[in-house]
Amino acid sequence: MTLPSELLRLADIVIDSLDCDSQYLTEDFLHKLHEILPDTLILAALDLIDQRKVTESTTPWGFVEYEVMGSNATRNVYIALPKTLVSSYCTCPAFNYAVLETGQSLMCKHVLAVRLAVRLNMCVKQEISLDYLTTSVTQHYS
Ligand SMILES: [Zn+2]
């Protein structure tokens, strides 16, 4: 398995260079992104952000989780992972196949959507209350 690690690092740099305060993408930024990632992926990710499908949940102890609502399922996305082969991870089949197994893609649309939404401050934010956690854990194990 070979991952285009140089390209991935470049993608990380480009995405991280996005100005946090601006709620729009500049031509320059999109141009740089186009050089690394396919149009279809960028458009799909922007579409998810536009439709407010990216959720940032914070637990009472400050743990942050990202979820993306897809057409059939909600995907969990993990970003800013410590030094591993990939800096982000998604639970969707596309990520598993195209990124991890074959190395065809650098990331899936969910990962790109979360990373851009975080930079643009466009995640739907919610706080997970202790009550909610207790209920979901109880339901899970009963
Ligand atoms: Zn995904």
Short mmCIF file of N, CA, C and O and ligand atoms in Angstrom, two decimals:
data_model
loop_
_atom_site.label_atom_id
_atom_site.label_comp_id
_atom_site.label_asym_id
_atom_site.label_seq_id
_atom_site.Cartn_x
_atom_site.Cartn_y
_atom_site.Cartn_z
N MET A 1 0.84 -1.21 0.00
CA MET A 1 0.00 0.00 0.00
C MET A 1 0.87 1.25 0.00
O MET A 1 1.72 1.41 0.87
N THR A 2 0.70 2.09 -0.98
CA THR A 2 1.47 3.35 -0.99
C THR A 2 0.53 4.53 -0.91
O THR A 2 -0.40 4.66 -1.69
N LEU A 3 0.78 5.36 0.04
CA LEU A 3 -0.01 6.58 0.17
C LEU A 3 0.81 7.73 -0.39
O LEU A 3 1.99 7.83 -0.12
N PRO A 4 0.17 8.58 -1.16
CA PRO A 4 0.90 9.74 -1.66
C PRO A 4 1.12 10.74 -0.52
O PRO A 4 0.46 11.77 -0.45
N SER A 5 2.04 10.41 0.36
CA SER A 5 2.18 11.18 1.60
C SER A 5 2.60 12.62 1.36
O SER A 5 2.18 13.52 2.09
N GLU A 6 3.41 12.85 0.34
CA GLU A 6 3.83 14.23 0.05
C GLU A 6 2.62 15.08 -0.33
O GLU A 6 2.47 16.21 0.12
N LEU A 7 1.79 14.49 -1.18
CA LEU A 7 0.60 15.19 -1.66
C LEU A 7 -0.37 15.45 -0.51
O LEU A 7 -0.99 16.50 -0.42
N LEU A 8 -0.46 14.47 0.36
CA LEU A 8 -1.35 14.60 1.51
C LEU A 8 -0.87 15.73 2.43
O LEU A 8 -1.66 16.51 2.94
N ARG A 9 0.43 15.81 2.59
CA ARG A 9 1.00 16.86 3.43
C ARG A 9 0.70 18.23 2.82
O ARG A 9 0.37 19.18 3.51
N LEU A 10 0.79 18.28 1.49
CA LEU A 10 0.50 19.51 0.78
C LEU A 10 -0.96 19.90 0.98
O LEU A 10 -1.29 21.07 1.21
N ALA A 11 -1.85 18.91 0.87
CA ALA A 11 -3.28 19.16 1.07
C ALA A 11 -3.52 19.70 2.48
O ALA A 11 -4.29 20.65 2.67
N ASP A 12 -2.83 19.12 3.46
CA ASP A 12 -2.96 19.59 4.84
C ASP A 12 -2.54 21.06 4.95
O ASP A 12 -3.21 21.86 5.59
N ILE A 13 -1.43 21.38 4.30
CA ILE A 13 -0.91 22.75 4.37
C ILE A 13 -1.89 23.73 3.72
O ILE A 13 -2.19 24.79 4.28
N VAL A 14 -2.42 23.33 2.56
CA VAL A 14 -3.36 24.22 1.85
C VAL A 14 -4.62 24.45 2.70
O VAL A 14 -5.05 25.59 2.91
N ILE A 15 -5.18 23.37 3.22
CA ILE A 15 -6.41 23.49 4.02
C ILE A 15 -6.15 24.31 5.28
O ILE A 15 -6.94 25.19 5.65
N ASP A 16 -5.02 24.06 5.92
CA ASP A 16 -4.72 24.79 7.15
C ASP A 16 -4.39 26.26 6.90
O ASP A 16 -4.41 27.06 7.82
N SER A 17 -4.09 26.58 5.64
CA SER A 17 -3.76 27.97 5.33
C SER A 17 -5.02 28.83 5.18
O SER A 17 -4.95 30.05 5.08
N LEU A 18 -6.16 28.16 5.18
CA LEU A 18 -7.42 28.88 5.00
C LEU A 18 -7.68 29.78 6.21
O LEU A 18 -7.56 29.36 7.35
N ASP A 19 -8.04 31.00 5.91
CA ASP A 19 -8.27 32.00 6.94
C ASP A 19 -9.52 31.66 7.76
O ASP A 19 -10.60 31.53 7.21
N CYS A 20 -9.35 31.50 9.05
CA CYS A 20 -10.47 31.09 9.91
C CYS A 20 -11.60 32.12 9.96
O CYS A 20 -12.74 31.77 10.21
N ASP A 21 -11.26 33.38 9.76
CA ASP A 21 -12.27 34.42 9.94
C ASP A 21 -13.17 34.61 8.73
O ASP A 21 -14.25 35.14 8.84
N SER A 22 -12.70 34.15 7.57
CA SER A 22 -13.50 34.41 6.39
C SER A 22 -14.51 33.29 6.19
O SER A 22 -14.18 32.11 6.31
N GLN A 23 -15.74 33.67 5.91
CA GLN A 23 -16.79 32.66 5.74
C GLN A 23 -16.96 32.32 4.26
O GLN A 23 -17.95 31.75 3.87
N TYR A 24 -16.00 32.66 3.46
CA TYR A 24 -16.10 32.29 2.05
C TYR A 24 -14.73 31.84 1.57
O TYR A 24 -13.72 32.10 2.21
N LEU A 25 -14.73 31.14 0.46
CA LEU A 25 -13.48 30.62 -0.09
C LEU A 25 -12.99 31.55 -1.19
O LEU A 25 -13.76 31.92 -2.07
N THR A 26 -11.74 31.91 -1.14
CA THR A 26 -11.20 32.79 -2.17
C THR A 26 -10.88 31.97 -3.42
O THR A 26 -10.67 30.77 -3.36
N GLU A 27 -10.82 32.67 -4.55
CA GLU A 27 -10.45 32.06 -5.83
C GLU A 27 -9.10 31.38 -5.70
O GLU A 27 -8.89 30.26 -6.16
N ASP A 28 -8.20 32.08 -5.04
CA ASP A 28 -6.84 31.61 -4.88
C ASP A 28 -6.81 30.28 -4.12
O ASP A 28 -6.13 29.33 -4.51
N PHE A 29 -7.60 30.23 -3.05
CA PHE A 29 -7.63 29.02 -2.25
C PHE A 29 -8.21 27.85 -3.05
O PHE A 29 -7.67 26.75 -3.06
N LEU A 30 -9.33 28.12 -3.75
CA LEU A 30 -9.96 27.07 -4.54
C LEU A 30 -9.03 26.56 -5.63
O LEU A 30 -8.98 25.37 -5.92
N HIS A 31 -8.28 27.49 -6.20
CA HIS A 31 -7.33 27.13 -7.24
C HIS A 31 -6.28 26.16 -6.69
O HIS A 31 -5.97 25.14 -7.30
N LYS A 32 -5.76 26.48 -5.53
CA LYS A 32 -4.75 25.62 -4.90
C LYS A 32 -5.34 24.25 -4.57
O LYS A 32 -4.71 23.22 -4.76
N LEU A 33 -6.59 24.27 -4.10
CA LEU A 33 -7.26 23.02 -3.73
C LEU A 33 -7.49 22.15 -4.97
O LEU A 33 -7.31 20.94 -4.94
N HIS A 34 -7.85 22.80 -6.08
CA HIS A 34 -8.09 22.09 -7.34
C HIS A 34 -6.85 21.39 -7.84
O HIS A 34 -6.93 20.39 -8.55
N GLU A 35 -5.70 21.92 -7.51
CA GLU A 35 -4.47 21.31 -7.99
C GLU A 35 -4.18 19.99 -7.28
O GLU A 35 -3.45 19.16 -7.78
N ILE A 36 -4.74 19.83 -6.10
CA ILE A 36 -4.44 18.64 -5.31
C ILE A 36 -5.60 17.65 -5.29
O ILE A 36 -5.41 16.45 -5.26
N LEU A 37 -6.81 18.18 -5.25
CA LEU A 37 -7.99 17.31 -5.10
C LEU A 37 -8.92 17.43 -6.30
O LEU A 37 -9.02 18.50 -6.90
N PRO A 38 -9.61 16.34 -6.65
CA PRO A 38 -10.53 16.39 -7.79
C PRO A 38 -11.74 17.30 -7.53
O PRO A 38 -12.19 17.43 -6.40
N ASP A 39 -12.22 17.92 -8.63
CA ASP A 39 -13.37 18.82 -8.57
C ASP A 39 -14.57 18.21 -7.87
O ASP A 39 -15.23 18.85 -7.06
N THR A 40 -14.85 16.95 -8.24
CA THR A 40 -16.04 16.29 -7.71
C THR A 40 -15.98 16.22 -6.18
O THR A 40 -16.99 16.41 -5.51
N LEU A 41 -14.79 15.95 -5.67
CA LEU A 41 -14.62 15.85 -4.22
C LEU A 41 -14.84 17.21 -3.55
O LEU A 41 -15.55 17.32 -2.54
N ILE A 42 -14.25 18.24 -4.15
CA ILE A 42 -14.39 19.59 -3.58
C ILE A 42 -15.86 20.03 -3.60
O ILE A 42 -16.38 20.52 -2.59
N LEU A 43 -16.51 19.81 -4.74
CA LEU A 43 -17.92 20.21 -4.86
C LEU A 43 -18.80 19.45 -3.87
O LEU A 43 -19.69 20.02 -3.24
N ALA A 44 -18.55 18.16 -3.74
CA ALA A 44 -19.34 17.34 -2.81
C ALA A 44 -19.16 17.82 -1.37
O ALA A 44 -20.11 17.92 -0.61
N ALA A 45 -17.92 18.18 -1.04
CA ALA A 45 -17.65 18.66 0.32
C ALA A 45 -18.31 20.01 0.57
O ALA A 45 -18.92 20.23 1.62
N LEU A 46 -18.22 20.91 -0.42
CA LEU A 46 -18.83 22.23 -0.26
C LEU A 46 -20.34 22.13 -0.15
O LEU A 46 -20.99 22.87 0.58
N ASP A 47 -20.90 21.15 -0.88
CA ASP A 47 -22.32 20.91 -0.83
C ASP A 47 -22.76 20.49 0.58
O ASP A 47 -23.77 20.97 1.10
N LEU A 48 -21.98 19.61 1.18
CA LEU A 48 -22.29 19.15 2.55
C LEU A 48 -22.25 20.33 3.53
O LEU A 48 -23.08 20.44 4.42
N ILE A 49 -21.27 21.21 3.35
CA ILE A 49 -21.15 22.37 4.23
C ILE A 49 -22.34 23.31 4.02
O ILE A 49 -22.95 23.78 4.97
N ASP A 50 -22.67 23.54 2.74
CA ASP A 50 -23.80 24.41 2.39
C ASP A 50 -25.10 23.93 3.01
O ASP A 50 -25.93 24.73 3.45
N GLN A 51 -25.27 22.64 3.02
CA GLN A 51 -26.51 22.07 3.54
C GLN A 51 -26.46 21.86 5.05
O GLN A 51 -27.33 21.20 5.62
N ARG A 52 -25.43 22.42 5.66
CA ARG A 52 -25.27 22.35 7.11
C ARG A 52 -25.29 20.92 7.63
O ARG A 52 -25.97 20.59 8.61
N LYS A 53 -24.55 20.05 6.94
CA LYS A 53 -24.53 18.64 7.31
C LYS A 53 -23.37 18.28 8.24
O LYS A 53 -23.22 17.14 8.63
N VAL A 54 -22.53 19.26 8.50
CA VAL A 54 -21.37 18.98 9.34
C VAL A 54 -21.65 19.43 10.78
O VAL A 54 -21.95 20.60 11.01
N THR A 55 -21.60 18.49 11.70
CA THR A 55 -21.90 18.80 13.09
C THR A 55 -20.67 18.66 13.96
O THR A 55 -19.93 17.68 13.84
N GLU A 56 -20.48 19.63 14.82
CA GLU A 56 -19.39 19.56 15.79
C GLU A 56 -20.03 19.41 17.16
O GLU A 56 -20.74 20.29 17.62
N SER A 57 -19.78 18.28 17.80
CA SER A 57 -20.37 18.04 19.13
C SER A 57 -19.28 18.10 20.18
O SER A 57 -18.20 17.53 20.00
N THR A 58 -19.58 18.78 21.27
CA THR A 58 -18.62 18.87 22.35
C THR A 58 -19.19 18.23 23.60
O THR A 58 -20.33 18.50 23.99
N THR A 59 -18.42 17.36 24.22
CA THR A 59 -18.86 16.72 25.46
C THR A 59 -18.58 17.66 26.63
O THR A 59 -17.80 18.61 26.48
N PRO A 60 -19.20 17.39 27.79
CA PRO A 60 -18.99 18.30 28.94
C PRO A 60 -17.51 18.41 29.33
O PRO A 60 -17.10 19.39 29.92
N TRP A 61 -16.71 17.41 29.02
CA TRP A 61 -15.29 17.49 29.39
C TRP A 61 -14.42 17.99 28.24
O TRP A 61 -13.21 17.84 28.24
N GLY A 62 -15.08 18.55 27.21
CA GLY A 62 -14.33 19.24 26.17
C GLY A 62 -13.84 18.40 25.01
O GLY A 62 -13.05 18.86 24.20
N PHE A 63 -14.33 17.18 24.90
CA PHE A 63 -13.96 16.35 23.77
C PHE A 63 -14.81 16.73 22.57
O PHE A 63 -16.02 16.89 22.68
N VAL A 64 -14.17 16.92 21.42
CA VAL A 64 -14.89 17.36 20.23
C VAL A 64 -15.02 16.22 19.23
O VAL A 64 -14.06 15.52 18.94
N GLU A 65 -16.25 16.04 18.75
CA GLU A 65 -16.52 15.00 17.76
C GLU A 65 -17.14 15.62 16.52
O GLU A 65 -17.94 16.54 16.64
N TYR A 66 -16.81 15.08 15.37
CA TYR A 66 -17.40 15.59 14.14
C TYR A 66 -18.23 14.52 13.47
O TYR A 66 -17.83 13.36 13.41
N GLU A 67 -19.39 14.93 12.98
CA GLU A 67 -20.26 14.01 12.25
C GLU A 67 -20.72 14.67 10.97
O GLU A 67 -20.97 15.87 10.94
N VAL A 68 -20.83 13.87 9.92
CA VAL A 68 -21.35 14.37 8.66
C VAL A 68 -22.54 13.52 8.27
O VAL A 68 -22.45 12.29 8.21
N MET A 69 -23.68 14.18 8.05
CA MET A 69 -24.88 13.46 7.65
C MET A 69 -24.84 13.20 6.16
O MET A 69 -24.87 14.14 5.35
N GLY A 70 -24.70 11.95 5.79
CA GLY A 70 -24.71 11.60 4.37
C GLY A 70 -26.11 11.25 3.93
O GLY A 70 -27.05 11.38 4.71
N SER A 71 -26.25 10.80 2.69
CA SER A 71 -27.58 10.47 2.20
C SER A 71 -28.12 9.20 2.86
O SER A 71 -29.31 9.09 3.12
N ASN A 72 -27.24 8.24 3.15
CA ASN A 72 -27.75 7.01 3.78
C ASN A 72 -27.33 6.86 5.23
O ASN A 72 -27.96 6.13 5.97
N ALA A 73 -26.26 7.50 5.62
CA ALA A 73 -25.77 7.27 6.97
C ALA A 73 -24.99 8.48 7.48
O ALA A 73 -24.54 9.30 6.70
N THR A 74 -24.88 8.54 8.79
CA THR A 74 -24.06 9.59 9.37
C THR A 74 -22.66 9.05 9.58
O THR A 74 -22.47 7.95 10.10
N ARG A 75 -21.68 9.80 9.14
CA ARG A 75 -20.29 9.35 9.24
C ARG A 75 -19.57 10.10 10.35
O ARG A 75 -19.77 11.30 10.51
N ASN A 76 -18.75 9.38 11.07
CA ASN A 76 -17.90 10.02 12.07
C ASN A 76 -16.57 10.36 11.43
O ASN A 76 -15.99 9.52 10.75
N VAL A 77 -16.12 11.56 11.66
CA VAL A 77 -14.86 11.99 11.06
C VAL A 77 -13.90 12.41 12.17
O VAL A 77 -14.29 13.11 13.11
N TYR A 78 -12.68 11.96 12.08
CA TYR A 78 -11.65 12.31 13.06
C TYR A 78 -10.57 13.10 12.35
O TYR A 78 -10.07 12.66 11.31
N ILE A 79 -10.28 14.26 12.86
CA ILE A 79 -9.26 15.08 12.20
C ILE A 79 -8.11 15.37 13.16
O ILE A 79 -8.22 15.12 14.35
N ALA A 80 -7.07 15.92 12.59
CA ALA A 80 -5.87 16.29 13.36
C ALA A 80 -5.37 15.13 14.20
O ALA A 80 -5.05 15.27 15.37
N LEU A 81 -5.32 13.97 13.58
CA LEU A 81 -4.79 12.81 14.28
C LEU A 81 -3.29 12.99 14.47
O LEU A 81 -2.64 13.59 13.64
N PRO A 82 -2.78 12.45 15.55
CA PRO A 82 -1.33 12.54 15.73
C PRO A 82 -0.63 11.83 14.58
O PRO A 82 -1.27 11.15 13.79
N LYS A 83 0.63 11.99 14.50
CA LYS A 83 1.39 11.54 13.34
C LYS A 83 1.13 10.10 12.90
O LYS A 83 1.81 9.17 13.29
N THR A 84 0.12 9.94 12.08
CA THR A 84 -0.13 8.64 11.47
C THR A 84 0.00 8.83 9.97
O THR A 84 0.26 9.94 9.51
N LEU A 85 -0.21 7.78 9.21
CA LEU A 85 -0.10 7.90 7.75
C LEU A 85 -1.09 8.91 7.19
O LEU A 85 -0.78 9.67 6.30
N VAL A 86 -2.30 8.87 7.72
CA VAL A 86 -3.30 9.85 7.30
C VAL A 86 -3.60 10.76 8.50
O VAL A 86 -3.64 10.28 9.62
N SER A 87 -3.81 12.03 8.24
CA SER A 87 -4.04 12.96 9.35
C SER A 87 -5.51 13.02 9.74
O SER A 87 -5.88 13.61 10.74
N SER A 88 -6.36 12.41 8.91
CA SER A 88 -7.80 12.40 9.19
C SER A 88 -8.33 11.00 8.92
O SER A 88 -7.73 10.23 8.17
N TYR A 89 -9.47 10.71 9.53
CA TYR A 89 -10.08 9.40 9.30
C TYR A 89 -11.59 9.54 9.25
O TYR A 89 -12.17 10.36 9.95
N CYS A 90 -12.20 8.73 8.38
CA CYS A 90 -13.66 8.74 8.28
C CYS A 90 -14.15 7.31 8.29
O CYS A 90 -13.46 6.40 7.84
N THR A 91 -15.37 7.12 8.82
CA THR A 91 -15.90 5.77 8.94
C THR A 91 -16.65 5.30 7.69
O THR A 91 -17.26 4.23 7.70
N CYS A 92 -16.61 6.08 6.60
CA CYS A 92 -17.37 5.66 5.42
C CYS A 92 -16.59 4.62 4.59
O CYS A 92 -15.37 4.55 4.67
N PRO A 93 -17.31 3.83 3.76
CA PRO A 93 -16.64 2.81 2.94
C PRO A 93 -15.67 3.42 1.92
O PRO A 93 -14.65 2.83 1.61
N ALA A 94 -16.01 4.60 1.41
CA ALA A 94 -15.14 5.25 0.41
C ALA A 94 -13.76 5.54 1.00
O ALA A 94 -12.74 5.35 0.34
N PHE A 95 -13.74 5.97 2.24
CA PHE A 95 -12.46 6.28 2.87
C PHE A 95 -11.64 5.00 3.01
O PHE A 95 -10.46 4.94 2.67
N ASN A 96 -12.31 3.98 3.47
CA ASN A 96 -11.65 2.69 3.67
C ASN A 96 -11.05 2.16 2.37
O ASN A 96 -9.91 1.72 2.33
N TYR A 97 -11.85 2.25 1.31
CA TYR A 97 -11.41 1.69 0.04
C TYR A 97 -10.45 2.63 -0.71
O TYR A 97 -9.31 2.27 -0.98
N ALA A 98 -10.93 3.83 -1.01
CA ALA A 98 -10.16 4.72 -1.89
C ALA A 98 -8.93 5.32 -1.22
O ALA A 98 -7.94 5.63 -1.88
N VAL A 99 -8.99 5.50 0.09
CA VAL A 99 -7.85 6.11 0.76
C VAL A 99 -6.93 5.05 1.36
O VAL A 99 -5.74 5.01 1.06
N LEU A 100 -7.49 4.19 2.19
CA LEU A 100 -6.63 3.25 2.92
C LEU A 100 -6.19 2.05 2.10
O LEU A 100 -5.03 1.66 2.09
N GLU A 101 -7.13 1.46 1.36
CA GLU A 101 -6.78 0.22 0.66
C GLU A 101 -6.03 0.46 -0.64
O GLU A 101 -5.04 -0.21 -0.93
N THR A 102 -6.53 1.38 -1.44
CA THR A 102 -5.93 1.55 -2.77
C THR A 102 -5.10 2.82 -2.92
O THR A 102 -4.31 2.93 -3.85
N GLY A 103 -5.27 3.77 -2.02
CA GLY A 103 -4.51 5.01 -2.14
C GLY A 103 -4.91 5.87 -3.33
O GLY A 103 -4.16 6.72 -3.78
N GLN A 104 -6.12 5.64 -3.86
CA GLN A 104 -6.59 6.40 -5.03
C GLN A 104 -6.90 7.85 -4.67
O GLN A 104 -6.78 8.75 -5.49
N SER A 105 -7.36 8.05 -3.45
CA SER A 105 -7.73 9.41 -3.03
C SER A 105 -6.96 9.79 -1.78
O SER A 105 -6.50 8.93 -1.04
N LEU A 106 -6.87 11.09 -1.57
CA LEU A 106 -6.21 11.59 -0.37
C LEU A 106 -7.17 11.61 0.81
O LEU A 106 -6.78 11.47 1.96
N MET A 107 -8.45 11.83 0.50
CA MET A 107 -9.46 11.90 1.56
C MET A 107 -10.84 11.73 0.93
O MET A 107 -10.98 11.82 -0.28
N CYS A 108 -11.84 11.49 1.76
CA CYS A 108 -13.20 11.41 1.24
C CYS A 108 -13.87 12.77 1.41
O CYS A 108 -13.34 13.65 2.07
N LYS A 109 -15.07 12.91 0.83
CA LYS A 109 -15.75 14.20 0.89
C LYS A 109 -16.09 14.61 2.33
O LYS A 109 -16.15 15.79 2.65
N HIS A 110 -16.33 13.61 3.18
CA HIS A 110 -16.68 13.92 4.58
C HIS A 110 -15.51 14.58 5.30
O HIS A 110 -15.68 15.54 6.03
N VAL A 111 -14.32 14.01 5.10
CA VAL A 111 -13.13 14.56 5.75
C VAL A 111 -12.88 15.99 5.25
O VAL A 111 -12.66 16.91 6.04
N LEU A 112 -12.97 16.16 3.93
CA LEU A 112 -12.74 17.49 3.37
C LEU A 112 -13.80 18.47 3.89
O LEU A 112 -13.47 19.61 4.27
N ALA A 113 -15.05 18.02 3.93
CA ALA A 113 -16.14 18.89 4.42
C ALA A 113 -15.88 19.33 5.86
O ALA A 113 -16.01 20.50 6.20
N VAL A 114 -15.49 18.38 6.71
CA VAL A 114 -15.24 18.72 8.12
C VAL A 114 -14.06 19.69 8.21
O VAL A 114 -14.13 20.71 8.89
N ARG A 115 -13.00 19.38 7.50
CA ARG A 115 -11.81 20.23 7.62
C ARG A 115 -12.05 21.63 7.12
O ARG A 115 -11.60 22.61 7.72
N LEU A 116 -12.81 21.76 6.03
CA LEU A 116 -13.12 23.09 5.52
C LEU A 116 -14.11 23.80 6.44
O LEU A 116 -13.96 24.99 6.74
N ALA A 117 -15.10 23.06 6.92
CA ALA A 117 -16.12 23.66 7.80
C ALA A 117 -15.48 24.17 9.09
O ALA A 117 -15.87 25.22 9.61
N VAL A 118 -14.50 23.44 9.60
CA VAL A 118 -13.81 23.87 10.81
C VAL A 118 -13.06 25.18 10.54
O VAL A 118 -13.16 26.14 11.30
N ARG A 119 -12.35 25.22 9.42
CA ARG A 119 -11.60 26.43 9.09
C ARG A 119 -12.52 27.61 8.84
O ARG A 119 -12.19 28.74 9.16
N LEU A 120 -13.68 27.34 8.24
CA LEU A 120 -14.61 28.42 7.90
C LEU A 120 -15.58 28.73 9.04
O LEU A 120 -16.42 29.61 8.92
N ASN A 121 -15.45 27.96 10.10
CA ASN A 121 -16.36 28.12 11.23
C ASN A 121 -17.82 27.92 10.82
O ASN A 121 -18.70 28.71 11.18
N MET A 122 -18.06 26.88 10.05
CA MET A 122 -19.41 26.64 9.54
C MET A 122 -19.97 25.29 9.98
O MET A 122 -20.89 24.76 9.36
N CYS A 123 -19.45 24.75 11.07
CA CYS A 123 -20.02 23.52 11.60
C CYS A 123 -21.28 23.88 12.37
O CYS A 123 -21.37 24.96 12.94
N VAL A 124 -22.24 22.98 12.38
CA VAL A 124 -23.39 23.13 13.25
C VAL A 124 -22.93 22.66 14.63
O VAL A 124 -22.52 21.52 14.78
N LYS A 125 -22.95 23.57 15.60
CA LYS A 125 -22.37 23.20 16.89
C LYS A 125 -23.43 22.74 17.87
O LYS A 125 -24.50 23.31 17.94
N GLN A 126 -23.11 21.69 18.59
CA GLN A 126 -24.02 21.25 19.64
C GLN A 126 -23.22 20.75 20.82
O GLN A 126 -22.12 20.23 20.67
N GLU A 127 -23.79 20.94 21.99
CA GLU A 127 -23.12 20.43 23.17
C GLU A 127 -23.85 19.18 23.62
O GLU A 127 -25.07 19.14 23.67
N ILE A 128 -23.08 18.16 23.92
CA ILE A 128 -23.68 16.92 24.39
C ILE A 128 -23.80 17.01 25.90
O ILE A 128 -22.80 17.16 26.59
N SER A 129 -25.03 16.91 26.40
CA SER A 129 -25.19 17.01 27.84
C SER A 129 -24.95 15.66 28.49
O SER A 129 -25.00 14.62 27.84
N LEU A 130 -24.67 15.68 29.77
CA LEU A 130 -24.46 14.44 30.51
C LEU A 130 -25.71 13.57 30.47
O LEU A 130 -25.64 12.36 30.36
N ASP A 131 -26.89 14.21 30.53
CA ASP A 131 -28.16 13.48 30.47
C ASP A 131 -28.27 12.68 29.18
O ASP A 131 -28.65 11.52 29.17
N TYR A 132 -27.91 13.36 28.08
CA TYR A 132 -27.99 12.70 26.78
C TYR A 132 -27.06 11.50 26.74
O TYR A 132 -27.42 10.42 26.27
N LEU A 133 -25.85 11.70 27.24
CA LEU A 133 -24.87 10.60 27.24
C LEU A 133 -25.35 9.42 28.07
O LEU A 133 -25.27 8.28 27.65
N THR A 134 -25.90 9.73 29.24
CA THR A 134 -26.39 8.68 30.13
C THR A 134 -27.50 7.89 29.43
O THR A 134 -27.50 6.66 29.44
N THR A 135 -28.41 8.61 28.78
CA THR A 135 -29.52 7.94 28.11
C THR A 135 -29.00 7.06 26.97
O THR A 135 -29.40 5.91 26.85
N SER A 136 -28.08 7.59 26.16
CA SER A 136 -27.64 6.80 25.01
C SER A 136 -26.81 5.60 25.45
O SER A 136 -26.89 4.53 24.86
N VAL A 137 -26.04 5.75 26.51
CA VAL A 137 -25.24 4.62 27.01
C VAL A 137 -26.18 3.56 27.58
O VAL A 137 -26.04 2.36 27.32
N THR A 138 -27.20 4.01 28.32
CA THR A 138 -28.14 3.08 28.92
C THR A 138 -28.89 2.31 27.82
O THR A 138 -29.05 1.09 27.91
N GLN A 139 -29.30 3.02 26.78
CA GLN A 139 -30.02 2.37 25.68
C GLN A 139 -29.13 1.35 24.99
O GLN A 139 -29.57 0.28 24.60
N HIS A 140 -27.87 1.71 24.86
CA HIS A 140 -26.94 0.86 24.14
C HIS A 140 -26.70 -0.47 24.86
O HIS A 140 -26.54 -1.50 24.24
N TYR A 141 -26.67 -0.41 26.18
CA TYR A 141 -26.31 -1.62 26.94
C TYR A 141 -27.49 -2.34 27.58
O TYR A 141 -27.31 -3.34 28.23
N SER A 142 -28.70 -1.81 27.37
CA SER A 142 -29.82 -2.49 28.02
C SER A 142 -30.51 -3.43 27.02
O SER A 142 -30.31 -3.35 25.84
ZN ZN B 1 -16.09 9.65 4.45
#
